Amino acid sequence: MILDAFTLDGKVALVTGGGRGLGLGFSTALAQAGADVVILDRSGSPEAVEAVEALGRRAWSVQADLLAATPEQVQDLVTQVAGEAGRLDIVVNNAGIIRREPAIDFTRANWDEVIDLNLSKVFYLSQAAARVMIDQAGGLDAVRAAGESGGGRERSIGKIINIASMLSYQGGKIVPSYTASKSGVAGLTRALASEWAPLGINVNAIAPGYFATDNTAQLRANPERSAEILGRIPAGRWGRPTDLQGVAVFLATAASDYVDGTTIPVDGGWLTR
Ligand code: NAP
């Protein structure tokens, strides 16, 4: 039955930045669908862990600053997470930052840090997770053979969900590193899907429109920008983290096993105008 394809019983998900904002919405959505959830962020988020446990799932907090982590440390973290949770099936690359400053004055730190966290760490974390997913499916040779036998891949061995943005499509205003990083995320999503779809790993992205979180607090505090943005959203309101939950569960479950490399906008119609 089709609804059976939307369950995550026995699966383990890792959600970066999963303790607040959109990430908390992803953590609780995956838990509601049946997954145990590892929340990775800088602050450690006891309330988010409690929220997942209250849904009857196991939850862990991993406190780590992804900006400070080397690719090797990212690999160690992911290996450790899978070891502690017993496996790893789903990664949501959600942790992200934004810096606003006119391009002409843009500082090196505002460029480097945004590109590092929003794009480079998405790559290294996806690479680390794919290695774990391939290992737990019996190794590269077994996974390749499964993809090649019988005329194509029959089952997925893992799901990677990247968080893109409207600025994966548009230029935005005074956020050059953010636009570059999120446009890169859409491209990276296609690149990884192209390589890993044959192995059984679905890589896709969600592009949220304008959502009421800390990330957009500055925009919402500016009456002119806030009205300008709201006036362009056909749905007539800012998005809420719950608006993203259906698409996240879809991309995490067997329901999306034949979906690879796409970026799905969830934007109240923003891109139609
Ligand atoms: P948010 O409320 O600012 O939350 C950001 C999350 O990322 C927090 O959980 C934070 O953890 C984590 N994080 C930041 N720096 C980190 C680091 N160095 N290491 C580990 N974790 C770190 O942002 P949001 O609005 O929920 O956005 C989540 C994602 O959606 C981002 O990628 C953002 O670009 C994207 N997005 C948001 C919107 C929107 O309208 N809000 C629209 C499009 C795309 P701590 O709690 O430890 O700081």
CSV table of N, CA, C and O and ligand atoms in Angstrom, one decimal, residues 16-24 26 39-45 62-68 93-98 117-118 163-167 178 181-182 206-216 219 238-239 241 244, ligand 1:
chain,number,residue,atom,x,y,z
A,16,THR,N,21.7,17.9,10.6
A,16,THR,CA,22.6,18.9,11.1
A,16,THR,C,21.8,20.2,11.3
A,16,THR,O,20.8,20.5,10.6
A,17,GLY,N,22.1,20.9,12.4
A,17,GLY,CA,21.3,22.0,12.8
A,17,GLY,C,19.9,21.6,13.1
A,17,GLY,O,18.9,22.4,12.9
A,18,GLY,N,19.7,20.4,13.6
A,18,GLY,CA,18.4,19.8,13.8
A,18,GLY,C,17.7,20.2,15.1
A,18,GLY,O,16.7,19.7,15.5
A,19,GLY,N,18.3,21.2,15.9
A,19,GLY,CA,17.8,21.5,17.2
A,19,GLY,C,16.9,22.7,17.2
A,19,GLY,O,16.2,23.0,18.2
A,20,ARG,N,16.9,23.5,16.1
A,20,ARG,CA,16.0,24.7,16.1
A,20,ARG,C,15.6,25.0,14.6
A,20,ARG,O,16.2,24.5,13.7
A,21,GLY,N,14.7,26.0,14.5
A,21,GLY,CA,14.3,26.5,13.1
A,21,GLY,C,13.8,25.3,12.3
A,21,GLY,O,13.1,24.4,12.7
A,22,LEU,N,14.2,25.4,11.0
A,22,LEU,CA,13.7,24.4,10.0
A,22,LEU,C,14.2,23.0,10.4
A,22,LEU,O,13.5,22.0,10.3
A,23,GLY,N,15.4,23.0,11.0
A,23,GLY,CA,16.0,21.7,11.3
A,23,GLY,C,15.2,20.9,12.4
A,23,GLY,O,15.1,19.7,12.3
A,24,LEU,N,14.7,21.7,13.3
A,24,LEU,CA,13.8,21.0,14.4
A,24,LEU,C,12.6,20.4,13.7
A,24,LEU,O,12.2,19.3,14.1
A,26,PHE,N,12.5,19.2,10.7
A,26,PHE,CA,12.9,18.0,10.0
A,26,PHE,C,13.1,16.9,11.0
A,26,PHE,O,12.7,15.7,10.8
A,39,ILE,N,20.8,14.6,16.3
A,39,ILE,CA,20.8,16.0,16.1
A,39,ILE,C,22.2,16.6,16.3
A,39,ILE,O,22.8,16.4,17.4
A,40,LEU,N,22.8,17.1,15.2
A,40,LEU,CA,24.2,17.7,15.3
A,40,LEU,C,24.1,19.2,15.2
A,40,LEU,O,23.6,19.7,14.2
A,41,ASP,N,24.5,19.9,16.3
A,41,ASP,CA,24.7,21.3,16.2
A,41,ASP,C,25.7,21.8,17.2
A,41,ASP,O,26.3,21.0,17.9
A,42,ARG,N,25.9,23.1,17.2
A,42,ARG,CA,27.0,23.6,18.1
A,42,ARG,C,26.5,23.7,19.6
A,42,ARG,O,27.3,23.5,20.5
A,43,SER,N,25.2,23.9,19.7
A,43,SER,CA,24.7,24.2,21.1
A,43,SER,C,24.3,23.0,21.9
A,43,SER,O,24.2,23.0,23.1
A,44,GLY,N,24.1,21.9,21.2
A,44,GLY,CA,23.6,20.7,21.9
A,44,GLY,C,22.1,21.1,22.2
A,44,GLY,O,21.9,22.2,22.6
A,45,SER,N,21.2,20.3,21.9
A,45,SER,CA,19.8,20.8,22.0
A,45,SER,C,18.9,19.9,22.8
A,45,SER,O,18.2,19.1,22.2
A,62,VAL,N,24.7,15.5,19.2
A,62,VAL,CA,26.1,15.5,19.0
A,62,VAL,C,26.5,17.0,18.8
A,62,VAL,O,26.0,17.7,18.0
A,63,GLN,N,27.3,17.4,19.8
A,63,GLN,CA,27.7,18.8,19.8
A,63,GLN,C,28.9,19.0,19.0
A,63,GLN,O,30.0,18.5,19.4
A,64,ALA,N,28.9,19.7,17.9
A,64,ALA,CA,30.0,19.9,17.1
A,64,ALA,C,29.9,21.2,16.3
A,64,ALA,O,28.8,21.5,15.8
A,65,ASP,N,31.0,21.9,16.1
A,65,ASP,CA,31.0,23.1,15.2
A,65,ASP,C,31.5,22.7,13.9
A,65,ASP,O,32.7,22.4,13.7
A,66,LEU,N,30.6,22.6,12.9
A,66,LEU,CA,31.0,22.1,11.6
A,66,LEU,C,32.0,23.0,10.9
A,66,LEU,O,32.8,22.6,10.1
A,67,LEU,N,31.9,24.3,11.2
A,67,LEU,CA,32.8,25.3,10.6
A,67,LEU,C,34.3,25.0,11.0
A,67,LEU,O,35.2,25.1,10.2
A,68,ALA,N,34.5,24.5,12.3
A,68,ALA,CA,35.8,24.3,12.8
A,68,ALA,C,36.3,22.9,12.4
A,68,ALA,O,37.5,22.6,12.5
A,93,ASN,N,21.3,17.7,5.4
A,93,ASN,CA,22.3,18.7,5.5
A,93,ASN,C,21.6,20.1,5.6
A,93,ASN,O,21.4,20.8,4.6
A,94,ASN,N,21.2,20.4,6.8
A,94,ASN,CA,20.4,21.6,7.0
A,94,ASN,C,21.2,22.8,7.7
A,94,ASN,O,20.8,23.9,7.4
A,95,ALA,N,22.2,22.5,8.5
A,95,ALA,CA,22.9,23.6,9.1
A,95,ALA,C,23.4,24.6,8.1
A,95,ALA,O,24.0,24.3,7.1
A,96,GLY,N,23.1,25.9,8.4
A,96,GLY,CA,23.5,26.9,7.4
A,96,GLY,C,23.5,28.3,8.1
A,96,GLY,O,22.9,28.5,9.1
A,97,ILE,N,24.3,29.2,7.5
A,97,ILE,CA,24.4,30.6,8.0
A,97,ILE,C,24.2,31.5,6.8
A,97,ILE,O,24.4,31.1,5.6
A,98,ILE,N,23.9,32.8,7.1
A,98,ILE,CA,23.8,33.8,6.1
A,98,ILE,C,24.5,35.1,6.6
A,98,ILE,O,24.5,35.3,7.8
A,117,LEU,N,30.6,26.4,5.5
A,117,LEU,CA,29.5,25.6,6.1
A,117,LEU,C,28.4,25.2,5.2
A,117,LEU,O,28.0,24.0,5.2
A,118,ASN,N,27.9,26.1,4.3
A,118,ASN,CA,26.8,25.9,3.5
A,118,ASN,C,27.0,25.0,2.3
A,118,ASN,O,26.1,24.4,1.8
A,163,ILE,N,19.6,21.2,2.0
A,163,ILE,CA,18.7,22.3,2.0
A,163,ILE,C,19.2,23.4,1.2
A,163,ILE,O,20.3,24.0,1.5
A,164,ALA,N,18.5,23.7,0.1
A,164,ALA,CA,18.9,24.8,-0.8
A,164,ALA,C,18.1,26.0,-0.4
A,164,ALA,O,18.0,26.3,0.8
A,165,SER,N,17.7,26.8,-1.4
A,165,SER,CA,17.1,28.1,-1.1
A,165,SER,C,16.5,28.7,-2.3
A,165,SER,O,16.8,28.2,-3.5
A,166,MET,N,15.7,29.8,-2.2
A,166,MET,CA,15.3,30.5,-3.4
A,166,MET,C,16.5,31.1,-4.1
A,166,MET,O,16.5,31.3,-5.3
A,167,LEU,N,17.6,31.3,-3.3
A,167,LEU,CA,18.8,31.8,-3.9
A,167,LEU,C,19.7,30.7,-4.5
A,167,LEU,O,20.8,30.9,-4.9
A,178,TYR,N,26.0,33.6,0.3
A,178,TYR,CA,24.9,32.8,0.5
A,178,TYR,C,24.3,32.3,-0.8
A,178,TYR,O,24.1,31.1,-1.0
A,181,SER,N,26.7,29.9,-2.3
A,181,SER,CA,26.7,28.6,-1.6
A,181,SER,C,25.4,27.8,-2.0
A,181,SER,O,25.5,26.6,-2.2
A,182,LYS,N,24.2,28.4,-2.0
A,182,LYS,CA,23.0,27.7,-2.2
A,182,LYS,C,22.8,27.3,-3.7
A,182,LYS,O,22.2,26.3,-4.0
A,206,ILE,N,15.8,20.3,-0.9
A,206,ILE,CA,14.6,21.1,-0.7
A,206,ILE,C,15.0,22.5,-0.8
A,206,ILE,O,15.9,22.9,-0.1
A,207,ALA,N,14.2,23.3,-1.5
A,207,ALA,CA,14.5,24.8,-1.5
A,207,ALA,C,13.4,25.5,-0.8
A,207,ALA,O,12.3,25.8,-1.4
A,208,PRO,N,13.6,25.8,0.5
A,208,PRO,CA,12.5,26.6,1.2
A,208,PRO,C,12.4,28.0,0.6
A,208,PRO,O,13.4,28.6,0.2
A,209,GLY,N,11.2,28.5,0.6
A,209,GLY,CA,11.0,29.9,0.3
A,209,GLY,C,11.4,30.8,1.5
A,209,GLY,O,12.4,30.5,2.1
A,210,TYR,N,10.5,31.7,1.9
A,210,TYR,CA,10.9,32.6,3.0
A,210,TYR,C,10.1,32.1,4.3
A,210,TYR,O,8.9,32.1,4.3
A,211,PHE,N,10.9,31.6,5.3
A,211,PHE,CA,10.4,31.0,6.5
A,211,PHE,C,10.7,31.9,7.7
A,211,PHE,O,11.8,32.5,7.8
A,212,ALA,N,9.8,31.9,8.7
A,212,ALA,CA,10.0,32.6,9.9
A,212,ALA,C,10.9,31.8,10.8
A,212,ALA,O,10.4,31.0,11.6
A,213,THR,N,12.2,32.1,10.8
A,213,THR,CA,13.2,31.5,11.7
A,213,THR,C,14.2,32.6,12.1
A,213,THR,O,14.2,33.7,11.6
A,214,ASP,N,15.2,32.2,12.9
A,214,ASP,CA,16.3,33.1,13.3
A,214,ASP,C,17.0,33.6,12.0
A,214,ASP,O,17.5,34.8,12.0
A,215,ASN,N,17.2,32.7,11.0
A,215,ASN,CA,17.9,33.0,9.8
A,215,ASN,C,17.3,34.2,9.0
A,215,ASN,O,18.0,35.0,8.4
A,216,THR,N,16.0,34.5,9.2
A,216,THR,CA,15.3,35.6,8.5
A,216,THR,C,14.9,36.7,9.5
A,216,THR,O,14.1,37.6,9.1
A,219,LEU,N,15.6,40.2,8.2
A,219,LEU,CA,14.7,40.6,7.1
A,219,LEU,C,13.3,41.0,7.7
A,219,LEU,O,12.7,42.0,7.3
A,238,TRP,N,4.5,34.0,5.4
A,238,TRP,CA,5.8,33.4,5.6
A,238,TRP,C,5.6,31.9,5.8
A,238,TRP,O,4.6,31.5,6.4
A,239,GLY,N,6.6,31.1,5.4
A,239,GLY,CA,6.5,29.7,5.7
A,239,GLY,C,6.7,29.3,7.1
A,239,GLY,O,7.3,30.1,7.9
A,241,PRO,N,8.1,26.0,9.7
A,241,PRO,CA,8.8,24.7,9.6
A,241,PRO,C,7.9,23.5,9.2
A,241,PRO,O,8.4,22.6,8.5
A,244,LEU,N,7.5,22.2,5.6
A,244,LEU,CA,8.5,21.5,4.9
A,244,LEU,C,8.5,20.0,5.2
A,244,LEU,O,9.2,19.2,4.6
B,1,NAP,P1,18.6,29.0,11.9
B,1,NAP,O1,17.3,29.1,12.6
B,1,NAP,O2,19.5,30.1,11.9
B,1,NAP,O3,19.3,27.6,12.4
B,1,NAP,C1,20.5,27.3,11.9
B,1,NAP,C2,20.9,25.9,12.4
B,1,NAP,O4,22.2,25.6,11.9
B,1,NAP,C3,21.0,25.9,13.9
B,1,NAP,O5,20.5,24.6,14.4
B,1,NAP,C4,22.5,26.0,14.2
B,1,NAP,O6,22.9,25.3,15.4
B,1,NAP,C5,23.1,25.3,13.0
B,1,NAP,N1,24.4,25.7,12.8
B,1,NAP,C6,24.9,27.0,12.4
B,1,NAP,N2,26.2,27.0,12.4
B,1,NAP,C7,26.7,25.8,12.7
B,1,NAP,C8,27.9,25.2,12.8
B,1,NAP,N3,29.1,25.9,12.6
B,1,NAP,N4,28.0,23.9,13.1
B,1,NAP,C9,26.9,23.1,13.4
B,1,NAP,N5,25.7,23.6,13.3
B,1,NAP,C10,25.5,24.9,12.9
B,1,NAP,O7,18.3,28.7,10.3
B,1,NAP,P2,17.0,28.1,9.6
B,1,NAP,O8,16.2,29.2,9.1
B,1,NAP,O9,16.4,27.0,10.4
B,1,NAP,O10,17.8,27.5,8.3
B,1,NAP,C11,18.1,26.1,8.2
B,1,NAP,C12,18.6,25.9,6.8
B,1,NAP,O11,17.6,26.3,5.8
B,1,NAP,C13,19.8,26.7,6.4
B,1,NAP,O12,20.7,26.0,5.6
B,1,NAP,C14,19.3,27.9,5.7
B,1,NAP,O13,20.2,28.5,4.8
B,1,NAP,C15,18.1,27.2,4.9
B,1,NAP,N6,17.1,28.1,4.5
B,1,NAP,C16,16.3,28.8,5.4
B,1,NAP,C17,15.3,29.7,4.9
B,1,NAP,C18,14.5,30.5,5.8
B,1,NAP,O14,13.6,31.3,5.3
B,1,NAP,N7,14.6,30.4,7.1
B,1,NAP,C19,15.1,29.7,3.5
B,1,NAP,C20,15.8,29.0,2.7
B,1,NAP,C21,16.8,28.2,3.2
B,1,NAP,P3,23.1,26.1,16.8
B,1,NAP,O15,21.8,26.1,17.4
B,1,NAP,O16,24.1,25.3,17.5
B,1,NAP,O17,23.6,27.5,16.5
